[in-house]
């Protein structure tokens, strides 16, 4: 089982399912909850799991990597705030989710710049197909 959860493909599917459940459950929650309350409840309920997963060979220190993690958390919070607000303002899930999925393009560009990941023709075609899929899902 441990080896199964070490496979990036399995972990990617878990992430897809988790984000999918998040979007659907959040839409239900935002029918009656204010977007700020939904974000707070979601964050507080996730904290015990985050703490449980974080306990281990971790020593608290402050360096640029901890700063990167903190900034990533802030970025995720800002994104979640904007997503919650977009849904509550009447955005349809089948439009807001594909549109906000454009964050992938930001990651692709910055991974090429900062991590020297190659931009091959296969990846260019894949990116174009992803953009086309997002456009069609948003129509």
One Martini backbone bead per residue (centre of mass of N, CA, C, O) as a GRO file, in nm:
protein
  139
    1UNK     BB    1   0.058   0.063  -0.021
    2UNK     BB    2   0.296   0.259   0.003
    3UNK     BB    3   0.378   0.231  -0.297
    4UNK     BB    4   0.118   0.341  -0.418
    5UNK     BB    5   0.168   0.633  -0.265
    6UNK     BB    6   0.444   0.677  -0.456
    7UNK     BB    7   0.278   0.725  -0.705
    8UNK     BB    8   0.215   0.992  -0.905
    9UNK     BB    9  -0.046   0.888  -1.042
   10UNK     BB   10  -0.211   0.825  -0.792
   11UNK     BB   11  -0.182   1.107  -0.665
   12UNK     BB   12  -0.320   1.256  -0.900
   13UNK     BB   13  -0.596   1.120  -0.872
   14UNK     BB   14  -0.646   1.212  -0.584
   15UNK     BB   15  -0.638   1.513  -0.652
   16UNK     BB   16  -0.872   1.515  -0.850
   17UNK     BB   17  -1.085   1.406  -0.651
   18UNK     BB   18  -1.049   1.621  -0.434
   19UNK     BB   19  -1.112   1.871  -0.614
   20UNK     BB   20  -1.386   1.772  -0.706
   21UNK     BB   21  -1.517   1.757  -0.428
   22UNK     BB   22  -1.467   2.047  -0.350
   23UNK     BB   23  -1.640   2.187  -0.569
   24UNK     BB   24  -1.912   2.051  -0.503
   25UNK     BB   25  -1.929   2.102  -0.194
   26UNK     BB   26  -1.902   2.409  -0.214
   27UNK     BB   27  -2.160   2.463  -0.369
   28UNK     BB   28  -2.343   2.363  -0.149
   29UNK     BB   29  -2.244   2.553   0.080
   30UNK     BB   30  -2.298   2.835  -0.084
   31UNK     BB   31  -2.612   2.830  -0.056
   32UNK     BB   32  -2.582   2.917   0.280
   33UNK     BB   33  -2.294   3.027   0.281
   34UNK     BB   34  -2.053   3.224   0.326
   35UNK     BB   35  -1.750   3.243   0.178
   36UNK     BB   36  -1.590   3.290   0.444
   37UNK     BB   37  -1.707   3.056   0.607
   38UNK     BB   38  -1.627   2.830   0.413
   39UNK     BB   39  -1.323   2.879   0.432
   40UNK     BB   40  -1.290   2.848   0.737
   41UNK     BB   41  -1.408   2.565   0.771
   42UNK     BB   42  -1.219   2.425   0.570
   43UNK     BB   43  -0.952   2.500   0.712
   44UNK     BB   44  -1.011   2.386   0.995
   45UNK     BB   45  -1.074   2.090   0.897
   46UNK     BB   46  -0.774   2.054   0.769
   47UNK     BB   47  -0.568   2.091   1.003
   48UNK     BB   48  -0.541   1.810   1.138
   49UNK     BB   49  -0.427   1.672   0.885
   50UNK     BB   50  -0.185   1.856   0.842
   51UNK     BB   51  -0.057   1.796   1.118
   52UNK     BB   52  -0.035   1.488   1.089
   53UNK     BB   53   0.147   1.502   0.828
   54UNK     BB   54   0.373   1.700   0.964
   55UNK     BB   55   0.450   1.482   1.146
   56UNK     BB   56   0.806   1.449   1.191
   57UNK     BB   57   1.100   1.514   1.010
   58UNK     BB   58   1.064   1.824   1.144
   59UNK     BB   59   1.227   2.137   1.139
   60UNK     BB   60   1.225   2.440   1.264
   61UNK     BB   61   1.274   2.692   1.018
   62UNK     BB   62   1.425   2.981   0.855
   63UNK     BB   63   1.385   2.994   0.508
   64UNK     BB   64   1.320   3.001   0.178
   65UNK     BB   65   1.141   2.741   0.185
   66UNK     BB   66   0.942   2.838   0.396
   67UNK     BB   67   0.860   3.086   0.238
   68UNK     BB   68   0.747   2.936  -0.005
   69UNK     BB   69   0.528   2.785   0.157
   70UNK     BB   70   0.385   3.036   0.261
   71UNK     BB   71   0.322   3.159  -0.019
   72UNK     BB   72   0.159   2.918  -0.118
   73UNK     BB   73  -0.063   2.945   0.096
   74UNK     BB   74  -0.150   3.229   0.015
   75UNK     BB   75  -0.221   3.161  -0.277
   76UNK     BB   76  -0.440   2.952  -0.204
   77UNK     BB   77  -0.619   3.147  -0.046
   78UNK     BB   78  -0.674   3.351  -0.268
   79UNK     BB   79  -0.796   3.146  -0.463
   80UNK     BB   80  -1.025   3.049  -0.277
   81UNK     BB   81  -1.160   3.319  -0.242
   82UNK     BB   82  -1.219   3.372  -0.543
   83UNK     BB   83  -1.375   3.113  -0.596
   84UNK     BB   84  -1.599   3.146  -0.389
   85UNK     BB   85  -1.700   3.418  -0.499
   86UNK     BB   86  -1.766   3.327  -0.788
   87UNK     BB   87  -1.980   3.122  -0.704
   88UNK     BB   88  -2.161   3.316  -0.528
   89UNK     BB   89  -2.199   3.523  -0.784
   90UNK     BB   90  -2.300   3.283  -1.009
   91UNK     BB   91  -2.104   3.088  -1.093
   92UNK     BB   92  -2.053   2.830  -1.286
   93UNK     BB   93  -1.889   2.542  -1.253
   94UNK     BB   94  -1.859   2.486  -1.575
   95UNK     BB   95  -1.683   2.767  -1.579
   96UNK     BB   96  -1.500   2.828  -1.334
   97UNK     BB   97  -1.322   2.577  -1.331
   98UNK     BB   98  -1.192   2.595  -1.614
   99UNK     BB   99  -1.088   2.883  -1.583
  100UNK     BB  100  -0.913   2.831  -1.317
  101UNK     BB  101  -0.735   2.607  -1.467
  102UNK     BB  102  -0.523   2.812  -1.594
  103UNK     BB  103  -0.291   2.781  -1.384
  104UNK     BB  104  -0.126   2.578  -1.546
  105UNK     BB  105   0.013   2.786  -1.732
  106UNK     BB  106   0.177   2.920  -1.513
  107UNK     BB  107   0.337   2.669  -1.431
  108UNK     BB  108   0.465   2.606  -1.702
  109UNK     BB  109   0.620   2.869  -1.743
  110UNK     BB  110   0.778   2.863  -1.465
  111UNK     BB  111   0.913   2.580  -1.509
  112UNK     BB  112   1.085   2.676  -1.744
  113UNK     BB  113   1.231   2.913  -1.604
  114UNK     BB  114   1.315   2.781  -1.305
  115UNK     BB  115   1.350   2.443  -1.394
  116UNK     BB  116   1.419   2.368  -1.693
  117UNK     BB  117   1.182   2.269  -1.843
  118UNK     BB  118   1.079   2.123  -2.116
  119UNK     BB  119   0.965   2.236  -2.446
  120UNK     BB  120   0.769   2.044  -2.626
  121UNK     BB  121   0.559   1.952  -2.870
  122UNK     BB  122   0.382   1.775  -2.692
  123UNK     BB  123   0.327   1.997  -2.482
  124UNK     BB  124   0.206   2.205  -2.668
  125UNK     BB  125  -0.031   2.028  -2.756
  126UNK     BB  126  -0.138   1.978  -2.470
  127UNK     BB  127  -0.195   2.273  -2.403
  128UNK     BB  128  -0.388   2.326  -2.636
  129UNK     BB  129  -0.591   2.106  -2.553
  130UNK     BB  130  -0.653   2.224  -2.275
  131UNK     BB  131  -0.761   2.493  -2.375
  132UNK     BB  132  -0.984   2.378  -2.550
  133UNK     BB  133  -1.132   2.231  -2.323
  134UNK     BB  134  -1.192   2.481  -2.154
  135UNK     BB  135  -1.353   2.630  -2.364
  136UNK     BB  136  -1.573   2.413  -2.412
  137UNK     BB  137  -1.662   2.395  -2.107
  138UNK     BB  138  -1.744   2.717  -2.103
  139UNK     BB  139  -1.994   2.723  -2.318
   0.00000   0.00000   0.00000
